[in-house]
Amino acid sequence: MPFVGAFRSAALGAVLALLATAAHAQGPGRAAIASPHGQATAAAGQILAQGGNAFDAAIAVSAALAVVEPYGSGLGGGGFFLLREAGQTPRYRFLDARERAPGGATEDMYLKQGKVSPGLSINGALAAAIPGLPQALAELAATHGKLPLKDSLAPAIRLANQGFTVDRIYRDRATMRLSALRDDPESARLFLLNNQVPPLGAFIRQPELAHTLQRIADDGRDGFYRGVLAEQLVDGIREAGGIWTLDDLANYRTVWREPLRFNLANQRQLISSPPPSAGGVALAQSLAMLQRLPWQSAEPVQRSHYVIEVLRRAYRDRGLLGDPDYVSNPINRLLARNYLTGLADSIDVYQATPSSTLAPAPAWREGDHTTHFAVIDADGNAVSATLSVNLPFGAAFTVPGSGVVLNNEMDDFAADPHGSNSYGLAGSQANAVAAGKRPLSSMSPSFIESPTQLASFGTPGGSRIPSMVLLSVMGFLEGRPVSEWPATARYHHQYLPDVVEHEPGTFSAVQTAELEARGYRLKDLGRSYGNQQVLYWDKAAGTLEAASDPRGVGEAVIAP
């Protein structure tokens, strides 16, 4: 009898193992998380351990980042969520939670005496668009989550109440915006110490933010966009010179859009962000042009030449795009094979193409401090999300008593579409300020999928996002180790200004001289930039990997 019992136990174990294998037949059987902060990664892990899926985990990461990265994202901002729904044929969806201009916004609201007034769209309450993140969290829980919203928000609520420690990234971002933070008493109280940047290891507690998160946990979107908190937000903003109304909040909606999809070589497909992101288009154009060029066999300077030239051409088209609810975007033309072939064929093999010789297009400016994360669960559901408040600490204005740091995404509009904005760049009518409109963005959460592989890419970095993602995707296409994708040395060209920006050490002295001889102007930024988070599932080998950018303080983990 013991033998029979043991046999039955073994048989039962085999059946259970078979069932588990079948349950994960379309997934990796394990989960992976890559986020820019260890506390956010831990929050996602807690939710997965409670039985949540990747979408629940994405809610937990987003809310935790709102606490520990007030400089990068938050309830006062928005973002883009690219979703992969597991199945025999995976389904991709794109949740646009980009902020919207208030109903009282006008095309000339940042002009004084016909000229852009520096600062109005950057600091203070007037710079803030209506946030989208709270709605997105409620929407994800309602449409895709397995757990109640309150469960997925619980780790962030604990974090806000208990506090987190200041790290080097926090100090760097707070230093960048110190003057603006000092100008707002509530922001200074919450995020500074005696009006100075807090030292490493200092504790930041946000009980008001915890209370706001609890309202959303209890009442969903209405906890933020209606009722007591909505009135508190509008009163605080209008007292500080902003133009929000209760109707602006009540009428805010996220939008489900079709992701941008573009076929690459070897049965691979790029799935990325559609407008109001211009990043997906730029990434697809760049990859299509590179496919016609021998970049993989080229020596380093020649490879950089190819990359710079495809970026120059892809970025030129950005000014043609805008909020698809307000303008007609020429996506089909920009991604037409004959058009992209012509762009690739116009590249001189050895010499730079001066941007002045290409057909003109509007230039633009965008804040470069956002945040990004990626998560995949055991079944193969996955989320790649880029969130933002625009500049570090957004508008550097916190609505008193709410803990909500406002974005300054209004600065992503063309402040003067008929002239130039405060950065001296030509405007774009497609991205002009209009009531209810979403500003153009470069945020590019992306997947590349084939029958045997799935890779996820994304980073903060404003206008440099598509170039950073492109460099990481090239690492994937070459088969380099996953850890190298986010670590790749970075350089960037965006059509105008006609200059190659790069991190220190990207090019040697000899390489710099060779590039300059080809006609390039190089600019060492004197600092690193970006904070990429990547995932890789090798379906054929059954392996799962994740990596976090070594420039940041993030954490990538593989979970049971």
Coordinates of C-alpha atoms in Angstrom, one line a residue:
M1 CA 0.0 0.0 0.0
P2 CA 2.8 2.5 0.7
F3 CA 4.1 1.8 -2.8
V4 CA 0.6 2.4 -4.3
G5 CA 0.3 5.6 -2.3
A6 CA 3.7 6.8 -3.5
F7 CA 2.7 5.9 -7.0
R8 CA -0.5 7.8 -6.8
S9 CA 1.3 10.8 -5.2
A10 CA 3.8 10.8 -8.1
A11 CA 1.1 10.5 -10.7
L12 CA -0.8 13.4 -9.1
G13 CA 2.4 15.4 -9.1
A14 CA 2.9 14.6 -12.7
V15 CA -0.6 15.6 -13.6
L16 CA -0.3 18.9 -11.6
A17 CA 3.0 19.6 -13.4
L18 CA 1.4 18.9 -16.7
L19 CA -1.5 21.2 -15.9
A20 CA 0.9 24.0 -14.8
T21 CA 2.9 23.6 -18.0
A22 CA -0.4 23.8 -20.0
A23 CA -1.5 26.9 -18.1
H24 CA 1.8 28.6 -19.1
A25 CA 2.0 27.2 -22.6
Q26 CA 1.7 30.8 -24.0
G27 CA 3.9 32.3 -21.3
P28 CA 7.3 32.1 -19.7
G29 CA 6.1 30.3 -16.5
R30 CA 7.8 33.0 -14.4
A31 CA 7.5 36.7 -14.0
A32 CA 10.0 39.5 -14.5
I33 CA 10.0 43.1 -13.4
A34 CA 12.4 45.9 -14.4
S35 CA 11.8 49.3 -12.8
P36 CA 13.9 52.4 -12.0
H37 CA 13.5 52.0 -8.2
G38 CA 13.9 49.0 -6.0
Q39 CA 10.8 49.9 -3.9
A40 CA 8.6 50.0 -7.1
T41 CA 10.0 46.6 -8.2
A42 CA 9.2 45.2 -4.8
A43 CA 5.7 46.6 -4.9
A44 CA 5.1 44.7 -8.2
G45 CA 6.6 41.6 -6.7
Q46 CA 4.2 41.8 -3.8
I47 CA 1.2 42.0 -6.1
L48 CA 2.3 39.1 -8.3
A49 CA 2.8 37.0 -5.1
Q50 CA -0.8 37.8 -4.1
G51 CA -2.1 36.3 -7.4
G52 CA -2.1 39.5 -9.4
N53 CA -1.2 39.6 -13.1
A54 CA 1.1 41.9 -15.0
F55 CA -1.6 44.6 -15.2
D56 CA -2.1 44.6 -11.5
A57 CA 1.6 44.7 -11.1
A58 CA 1.8 47.7 -13.5
I59 CA -0.7 49.6 -11.2
A60 CA 1.5 48.8 -8.2
V61 CA 4.7 50.0 -9.9
S62 CA 3.1 53.2 -11.2
A63 CA 1.7 54.1 -7.8
A64 CA 4.9 53.3 -6.0
L65 CA 6.9 55.4 -8.5
A66 CA 4.5 58.3 -7.8
V67 CA 5.8 58.1 -4.2
V68 CA 9.5 57.4 -4.6
E69 CA 10.1 59.3 -7.8
P70 CA 8.1 62.5 -7.4
Y71 CA 10.6 64.0 -9.9
G72 CA 9.7 61.6 -12.7
S73 CA 6.0 60.7 -12.5
G74 CA 3.0 60.8 -10.3
L75 CA -0.7 61.3 -9.8
G76 CA -0.3 64.8 -11.2
G77 CA 1.0 63.5 -14.5
G78 CA 0.3 60.9 -17.2
G79 CA 1.8 58.5 -19.5
F80 CA 1.5 55.7 -22.0
F81 CA 0.8 52.0 -21.3
L82 CA 1.5 49.4 -23.9
L83 CA -0.2 46.1 -23.0
R84 CA 0.3 42.6 -24.3
E85 CA -2.6 40.3 -23.6
A86 CA -1.4 36.7 -23.6
G87 CA -2.9 34.1 -25.9
Q88 CA -2.3 31.8 -28.8
T89 CA -2.3 35.0 -30.8
P90 CA -1.2 37.8 -28.4
R91 CA -3.3 41.0 -28.5
Y92 CA -1.7 44.4 -28.0
R93 CA -3.5 47.4 -26.7
F94 CA -2.3 51.0 -26.0
L95 CA -3.7 53.1 -23.2
D96 CA -3.2 56.8 -23.8
A97 CA -3.2 58.5 -20.4
R98 CA -1.5 61.6 -21.7
E99 CA -2.5 64.8 -19.9
R100 CA -5.0 67.2 -21.6
A101 CA -5.0 70.9 -21.8
P102 CA -7.6 72.6 -19.6
G103 CA -10.8 73.8 -21.2
G104 CA -9.7 77.4 -20.8
A105 CA -6.4 76.9 -22.6
T106 CA -5.8 79.1 -25.7
E107 CA -3.1 79.1 -28.4
D108 CA -1.6 82.4 -27.0
M109 CA -1.9 81.7 -23.3
Y110 CA 1.9 81.7 -22.9
L111 CA 2.5 84.9 -24.9
K112 CA 3.0 88.4 -23.5
Q113 CA 3.0 91.3 -26.0
G114 CA 3.2 88.7 -28.8
K115 CA 6.2 86.9 -27.4
V116 CA 6.6 83.7 -25.4
S117 CA 7.0 84.5 -21.7
P118 CA 9.6 82.1 -20.3
G119 CA 8.5 80.3 -17.2
L120 CA 4.8 80.4 -17.6
S121 CA 4.6 77.0 -19.2
I122 CA 7.4 75.6 -16.9
N123 CA 6.8 76.6 -13.3
G124 CA 3.6 77.0 -11.3
A125 CA -0.1 76.1 -11.6
L126 CA -0.6 77.6 -15.1
A127 CA 1.9 75.1 -16.5
A128 CA -0.2 72.0 -15.6
A129 CA -2.4 70.0 -17.9
I130 CA -5.2 67.7 -16.5
P131 CA -3.5 64.5 -15.2
G132 CA -4.2 61.1 -16.7
L133 CA -2.5 58.7 -14.4
P134 CA -5.2 58.3 -11.8
Q135 CA -7.8 57.4 -14.5
A136 CA -5.3 55.0 -16.1
L137 CA -4.8 53.1 -12.8
A138 CA -8.5 52.7 -12.3
E139 CA -9.0 51.8 -16.0
L140 CA -6.4 49.0 -15.9
A141 CA -7.8 47.5 -12.7
A142 CA -11.4 47.5 -14.2
T143 CA -10.5 46.1 -17.6
H144 CA -7.5 43.9 -17.1
G145 CA -6.8 43.3 -13.4
K146 CA -7.4 40.2 -11.4
L147 CA -7.2 42.0 -8.0
P148 CA -9.2 45.0 -6.7
L149 CA -7.7 48.4 -7.2
K150 CA -7.3 48.8 -3.5
D151 CA -5.0 45.8 -3.3
S152 CA -2.8 47.0 -6.1
L153 CA -2.5 50.5 -4.5
A154 CA -1.8 49.2 -1.0
P155 CA 2.1 49.0 -1.4
A156 CA 2.3 52.6 -2.5
I157 CA 0.0 53.8 0.3
R158 CA 2.3 52.1 2.8
L159 CA 5.3 53.6 1.1
A160 CA 3.9 57.1 1.3
N161 CA 3.0 56.7 5.0
Q162 CA 6.2 55.1 6.0
G163 CA 8.6 57.0 3.8
F164 CA 11.6 56.3 1.5
T165 CA 15.2 57.3 1.7
V166 CA 16.8 59.9 -0.6
D167 CA 19.2 58.5 -3.1
R168 CA 21.7 60.0 -5.6
I169 CA 19.1 60.3 -8.3
Y170 CA 16.7 62.2 -6.0
R171 CA 19.4 64.6 -5.0
D172 CA 20.4 65.2 -8.7
R173 CA 16.8 65.9 -9.8
A174 CA 16.1 68.1 -6.7
T175 CA 19.3 70.1 -7.3
M176 CA 18.2 70.7 -10.9
R177 CA 14.9 72.2 -9.7
L178 CA 15.9 73.6 -6.4
S179 CA 15.0 77.2 -7.1
A180 CA 11.5 76.2 -8.4
L181 CA 10.9 73.9 -5.4
R182 CA 11.9 76.7 -3.1
D183 CA 9.4 79.0 -4.7
D184 CA 6.4 76.8 -3.7
P185 CA 6.0 76.5 0.0
E186 CA 4.2 73.1 -0.1
S187 CA 6.8 71.5 -2.4
A188 CA 9.6 72.9 -0.3
R189 CA 8.0 71.4 2.8
L190 CA 7.6 68.0 1.3
F191 CA 10.7 67.6 -0.8
L192 CA 13.4 69.8 0.7
L193 CA 15.0 69.9 4.2
N194 CA 15.4 73.4 5.6
N195 CA 15.0 74.7 2.0
Q196 CA 18.0 72.6 0.9
V197 CA 18.3 69.4 -1.1
P198 CA 18.1 66.6 1.5
P199 CA 21.2 64.5 2.2
L200 CA 21.6 60.9 1.1
G201 CA 19.6 58.7 3.4
A202 CA 17.2 61.3 4.5
F203 CA 13.6 60.2 4.9
I204 CA 10.8 61.6 2.8
R205 CA 7.2 60.9 4.1
Q206 CA 4.1 61.9 2.3
P207 CA 1.0 61.3 4.4
E208 CA -1.1 63.6 2.3
L209 CA -0.3 61.6 -0.8
A210 CA -1.1 58.4 1.0
H211 CA -4.6 59.9 1.8
T212 CA -5.1 60.8 -1.9
L213 CA -4.1 57.3 -3.0
Q214 CA -6.5 55.9 -0.4
R215 CA -9.3 58.0 -2.0
I216 CA -8.6 56.5 -5.3
A217 CA -8.4 53.0 -3.8
D218 CA -11.8 53.5 -2.2
D219 CA -13.6 55.3 -5.0
G220 CA -11.7 54.6 -8.2
R221 CA -11.4 57.5 -10.7
D222 CA -14.1 59.5 -8.9
G223 CA -11.9 59.6 -5.9
F224 CA -9.6 61.9 -7.9
Y225 CA -11.7 63.5 -10.6
R226 CA -14.8 64.3 -8.6
G227 CA -15.8 65.1 -5.1
V228 CA -13.8 66.6 -2.2
L229 CA -10.3 66.0 -3.7
A230 CA -11.3 67.5 -7.1
E231 CA -12.6 70.6 -5.3
Q232 CA -9.4 70.8 -3.3
L233 CA -7.3 70.5 -6.4
V234 CA -9.2 73.1 -8.4
D235 CA -9.3 75.6 -5.5
G236 CA -5.5 75.2 -4.9
I237 CA -4.7 75.6 -8.5
R238 CA -6.9 78.6 -9.2
E239 CA -5.6 80.4 -6.1
A240 CA -2.1 79.9 -7.5
G241 CA -3.0 81.4 -10.9
G242 CA -4.0 78.2 -12.8
I243 CA -7.1 77.7 -14.9
W244 CA -8.4 74.2 -14.0
T245 CA -12.2 73.7 -13.5
L246 CA -14.2 70.9 -11.9
D247 CA -15.5 70.2 -15.4
D248 CA -11.9 69.7 -16.7
L249 CA -11.4 67.0 -14.1
A250 CA -14.8 65.4 -14.4
N251 CA -14.5 65.2 -18.2
Y252 CA -11.0 63.8 -18.4
R253 CA -10.8 60.4 -20.1
T254 CA -8.0 58.0 -21.1
V255 CA -8.2 56.7 -24.7
W256 CA -7.6 53.2 -26.0
R257 CA -5.7 53.4 -29.2
E258 CA -4.4 50.9 -31.7
P259 CA -0.7 50.4 -31.2
L260 CA 1.7 51.3 -34.0
R261 CA 2.8 48.0 -35.6
F262 CA 5.6 47.7 -38.2
N263 CA 7.0 44.5 -39.7
L264 CA 10.7 44.0 -39.5
A265 CA 13.0 41.4 -41.0
N266 CA 13.1 37.7 -39.7
Q267 CA 9.4 37.6 -38.8
R268 CA 9.8 40.3 -36.1
Q269 CA 7.3 43.0 -35.5
L270 CA 7.7 46.3 -33.7
I271 CA 4.8 47.2 -31.5
S272 CA 5.1 50.7 -30.3
S273 CA 3.4 54.0 -29.4
P274 CA 1.1 55.7 -31.9
P275 CA 0.4 59.5 -31.8
P276 CA 0.2 61.5 -29.6
S277 CA 3.6 59.9 -29.4
A278 CA 5.9 60.6 -32.2
G279 CA 8.4 58.1 -30.8
G280 CA 6.9 55.0 -32.3
V281 CA 6.9 56.5 -35.8
A282 CA 10.6 57.7 -35.4
L283 CA 11.6 54.2 -34.2
A284 CA 9.9 52.4 -37.0
Q285 CA 11.4 54.7 -39.6
S286 CA 14.9 54.4 -38.1
L287 CA 14.7 50.6 -38.1
A288 CA 13.3 50.4 -41.6
M289 CA 16.2 52.6 -42.9
L290 CA 18.8 50.6 -41.0
Q291 CA 17.5 47.4 -42.6
R292 CA 18.7 48.8 -46.0
L293 CA 22.2 49.6 -44.6
P294 CA 25.0 47.3 -43.6
W295 CA 25.3 48.6 -40.1
Q296 CA 26.0 45.2 -38.4
S297 CA 29.2 44.6 -40.4
A298 CA 30.3 48.3 -40.3
E299 CA 33.2 49.4 -38.1
P300 CA 32.2 51.7 -35.2
V301 CA 32.5 55.1 -36.9
Q302 CA 30.7 53.9 -40.0
R303 CA 28.0 52.4 -37.9
S304 CA 27.5 55.7 -35.9
H305 CA 27.3 57.5 -39.3
Y306 CA 24.5 55.3 -40.4
V307 CA 22.6 55.7 -37.1
I308 CA 23.0 59.4 -37.0
E309 CA 21.7 59.8 -40.6
V310 CA 18.6 57.6 -40.1
L311 CA 17.8 59.6 -36.9
R312 CA 18.3 62.9 -38.7
R313 CA 15.7 61.8 -41.3
A314 CA 13.2 60.2 -38.8
Y315 CA 13.3 63.2 -36.4
R316 CA 12.7 65.7 -39.2
D317 CA 9.1 64.2 -39.6
R318 CA 8.2 64.7 -36.0
G319 CA 6.8 68.1 -36.4
L320 CA 4.1 66.8 -38.7
L321 CA 2.4 64.8 -35.9
G322 CA 0.0 65.8 -33.1
D323 CA -2.9 64.6 -31.0
P324 CA -4.9 62.3 -33.4
D325 CA -8.2 63.6 -31.8
Y326 CA -7.4 67.0 -33.2
V327 CA -5.2 66.6 -36.3
S328 CA -4.8 64.1 -39.1
N329 CA -1.5 62.3 -38.8
P330 CA 0.2 61.2 -42.1
I331 CA 1.3 57.8 -40.6
N332 CA 0.7 55.8 -43.7
R333 CA 2.8 58.1 -45.8
L334 CA 5.6 58.3 -43.2
L335 CA 5.8 54.5 -42.9
A336 CA 5.4 53.7 -46.6
R337 CA 8.1 51.4 -47.8
N338 CA 8.9 53.5 -50.9
Y339 CA 9.2 56.6 -48.8
L340 CA 11.5 55.0 -46.3
T341 CA 13.6 53.4 -49.1
G342 CA 14.0 56.8 -50.6
L343 CA 15.2 58.2 -47.2
A344 CA 17.7 55.4 -46.8
D345 CA 19.0 55.8 -50.3
S346 CA 19.6 59.5 -49.8
I347 CA 22.2 58.8 -47.1
D348 CA 25.8 59.5 -48.3
V349 CA 27.9 56.5 -47.3
Y350 CA 30.7 58.7 -45.9
Q351 CA 29.6 62.2 -45.4
A352 CA 27.1 63.9 -43.1
T353 CA 24.0 65.3 -44.7
P354 CA 23.5 68.9 -43.4
S355 CA 20.0 69.2 -42.0
S356 CA 19.7 72.5 -44.0
T357 CA 19.8 70.6 -47.2
L358 CA 16.7 68.5 -46.3
A359 CA 13.2 69.6 -46.7
P360 CA 12.4 71.9 -43.7
A361 CA 10.2 70.8 -40.8
P362 CA 9.2 72.3 -37.5
A363 CA 11.5 71.8 -34.6
W364 CA 10.4 71.2 -31.0
R365 CA 11.3 71.0 -27.4
E366 CA 10.4 68.4 -24.7
G367 CA 11.2 67.8 -21.1
D368 CA 13.5 64.9 -20.6
H369 CA 12.9 63.5 -17.1
T370 CA 10.2 60.9 -17.1
T371 CA 10.2 57.3 -15.9
H372 CA 9.8 53.8 -17.4
F373 CA 9.1 50.2 -16.3
A374 CA 8.3 46.8 -17.8
V375 CA 6.7 43.7 -16.3
I376 CA 5.7 40.3 -17.6
D377 CA 3.8 37.6 -15.7
A378 CA 4.0 33.8 -15.9
D379 CA 1.2 33.6 -18.5
G380 CA 2.8 36.1 -20.9
N381 CA 0.8 39.2 -20.1
A382 CA 3.1 42.2 -20.2
V383 CA 3.2 45.9 -19.8
S384 CA 5.7 48.4 -21.1
A385 CA 4.9 51.9 -19.7
T386 CA 6.5 55.3 -19.8
L387 CA 5.1 57.9 -17.3
S388 CA 5.9 61.6 -16.9
V389 CA 5.4 64.9 -15.2
N390 CA 7.7 66.4 -17.9
L391 CA 10.6 68.3 -16.2
P392 CA 12.0 67.1 -12.8
F393 CA 9.2 67.6 -10.2
G394 CA 7.0 68.8 -13.0
A395 CA 5.8 72.4 -12.4
A396 CA 7.4 72.2 -8.9
F397 CA 3.9 73.0 -7.6
T398 CA 2.2 70.7 -5.1
V399 CA -1.5 71.3 -4.4
P400 CA -1.7 72.1 -0.6
G401 CA -3.0 69.1 1.4
S402 CA -3.1 66.7 -1.5
G403 CA 0.5 65.6 -2.0
V404 CA -0.1 65.8 -5.7
V405 CA 2.9 67.3 -7.6
L406 CA 1.5 68.9 -10.8
N407 CA 3.0 68.2 -14.2
N408 CA 4.2 71.0 -16.6
E409 CA 3.2 69.1 -19.7
M410 CA 1.8 72.3 -21.2
D411 CA 5.4 73.1 -22.1
D412 CA 5.3 70.2 -24.6
F413 CA 2.9 72.2 -26.8
A414 CA 4.3 74.6 -29.3
A415 CA 3.9 77.8 -27.3
D416 CA 4.0 79.9 -30.4
P417 CA 3.2 77.8 -33.5
H418 CA 3.5 80.8 -35.8
G419 CA 6.9 81.9 -34.4
S420 CA 9.3 80.3 -31.9
N421 CA 8.9 79.1 -28.4
S422 CA 11.0 80.1 -25.4
Y423 CA 13.8 77.8 -26.6
G424 CA 14.1 79.7 -30.0
L425 CA 12.7 76.7 -31.9
A426 CA 10.1 76.9 -34.7
G427 CA 6.6 76.0 -33.7
S428 CA 4.3 73.3 -35.1
Q429 CA 0.6 74.1 -35.8
A430 CA -0.2 70.4 -35.4
N431 CA 1.0 70.6 -31.8
A432 CA -0.4 74.1 -31.0
V433 CA -2.2 74.6 -27.6
A434 CA -5.9 73.9 -27.7
A435 CA -8.6 73.2 -25.1
G436 CA -8.7 69.5 -24.3
K437 CA -5.8 68.6 -26.6
R438 CA -3.0 66.3 -25.7
P439 CA 0.6 67.5 -26.3
L440 CA 2.9 65.6 -28.6
S441 CA 5.4 63.3 -26.9
S442 CA 8.5 61.1 -27.6
M443 CA 7.6 58.5 -25.0
S444 CA 8.0 55.1 -26.7
P445 CA 7.2 52.0 -24.7
S446 CA 7.8 49.2 -27.2
F447 CA 7.8 45.5 -27.8
I448 CA 9.4 43.5 -30.5
E449 CA 7.9 40.1 -31.0
S450 CA 8.5 37.1 -33.2
P451 CA 7.4 33.5 -33.0
T452 CA 10.5 32.7 -30.9
Q453 CA 11.2 36.0 -29.0
L454 CA 9.7 38.9 -27.1
A455 CA 11.7 41.9 -26.0
S456 CA 10.5 45.1 -24.2
F457 CA 12.1 48.5 -24.4
G458 CA 11.6 52.0 -23.0
T459 CA 13.2 54.8 -21.2
P460 CA 12.7 58.4 -20.0
G461 CA 14.6 61.1 -21.8
G462 CA 12.3 63.4 -23.7
S463 CA 13.3 64.0 -27.3
R464 CA 16.2 61.5 -26.9
I465 CA 13.9 58.6 -26.1
P466 CA 13.6 57.2 -29.7
S467 CA 17.4 57.3 -30.2
M468 CA 18.0 55.5 -26.9
V469 CA 15.5 52.8 -27.7
L470 CA 17.0 52.4 -31.1
L471 CA 20.5 51.8 -29.8
S472 CA 19.1 49.2 -27.3
V473 CA 17.1 47.5 -30.1
M474 CA 20.3 47.3 -32.1
G475 CA 21.8 45.3 -29.3
F476 CA 18.9 43.0 -29.3
L477 CA 19.1 42.5 -33.1
E478 CA 22.8 41.7 -32.8
G479 CA 22.1 39.1 -30.1
R480 CA 24.2 40.9 -27.4
P481 CA 23.6 40.0 -23.8
V482 CA 20.4 41.6 -22.3
S483 CA 22.4 43.4 -19.6
E484 CA 24.2 45.4 -22.4
W485 CA 21.0 46.7 -24.0
P486 CA 20.4 49.5 -21.4
A487 CA 24.1 50.0 -20.8
T488 CA 24.9 50.9 -24.4
A489 CA 26.8 54.2 -24.7
R490 CA 24.4 56.9 -26.1
Y491 CA 24.5 59.4 -28.8
H492 CA 21.7 61.4 -30.4
H493 CA 20.7 63.5 -33.4
Q494 CA 17.3 65.1 -33.9
Y495 CA 17.5 67.0 -37.2
L496 CA 17.6 70.4 -35.5
P497 CA 19.8 71.6 -34.0
D498 CA 22.3 69.9 -36.4
V499 CA 24.6 68.5 -33.7
V500 CA 25.4 65.0 -32.4
E501 CA 24.9 65.0 -28.6
H502 CA 26.5 62.2 -26.7
E503 CA 27.5 61.0 -23.2
P504 CA 31.0 61.3 -22.0
G505 CA 33.2 58.5 -23.3
T506 CA 30.9 57.4 -26.1
F507 CA 33.5 58.3 -28.8
S508 CA 37.3 58.0 -28.5
A509 CA 39.4 60.9 -29.6
V510 CA 40.2 59.1 -32.9
Q511 CA 36.5 58.4 -33.5
T512 CA 35.6 62.0 -32.7
A513 CA 38.1 63.3 -35.2
E514 CA 36.8 60.9 -37.9
L515 CA 33.2 61.9 -37.4
E516 CA 34.2 65.6 -37.5
A517 CA 36.0 65.0 -40.7
R518 CA 32.8 63.6 -42.1
G519 CA 31.0 66.9 -41.4
Y520 CA 29.5 66.3 -37.9
R521 CA 29.4 68.7 -35.0
L522 CA 29.7 66.8 -31.7
K523 CA 28.6 68.0 -28.3
D524 CA 29.6 66.1 -25.2
L525 CA 26.8 66.7 -22.7
G526 CA 29.1 66.1 -19.8
R527 CA 26.6 63.7 -18.1
S528 CA 24.8 60.5 -18.8
Y529 CA 21.1 60.4 -19.6
G530 CA 18.2 58.0 -19.8
N531 CA 17.2 55.1 -17.5
Q532 CA 16.2 52.2 -19.7
Q533 CA 14.4 49.1 -18.4
V534 CA 14.3 46.0 -20.6
L535 CA 12.8 42.5 -20.6
Y536 CA 13.6 39.5 -22.9
W537 CA 11.7 36.2 -23.2
D538 CA 13.4 33.6 -25.4
K539 CA 10.4 31.4 -26.1
A540 CA 12.4 28.7 -27.9
A541 CA 14.8 28.3 -25.0
G542 CA 12.3 29.0 -22.3
T543 CA 14.4 31.6 -20.6
L544 CA 13.4 35.0 -19.2
E545 CA 15.7 37.9 -18.5
A546 CA 15.4 41.5 -17.3
A547 CA 17.9 44.4 -17.0
S548 CA 17.9 47.8 -15.4
D549 CA 20.0 50.7 -16.6
P550 CA 23.3 50.9 -14.7
R551 CA 23.0 54.7 -14.8
G552 CA 20.1 54.6 -12.4
V553 CA 19.2 53.0 -9.1
G554 CA 16.6 50.6 -10.5
E555 CA 16.2 46.9 -10.0
A556 CA 15.3 44.1 -12.4
V557 CA 14.2 40.7 -11.0
I558 CA 12.9 37.4 -12.1
A559 CA 10.1 36.2 -9.9
P560 CA 8.7 32.7 -9.4

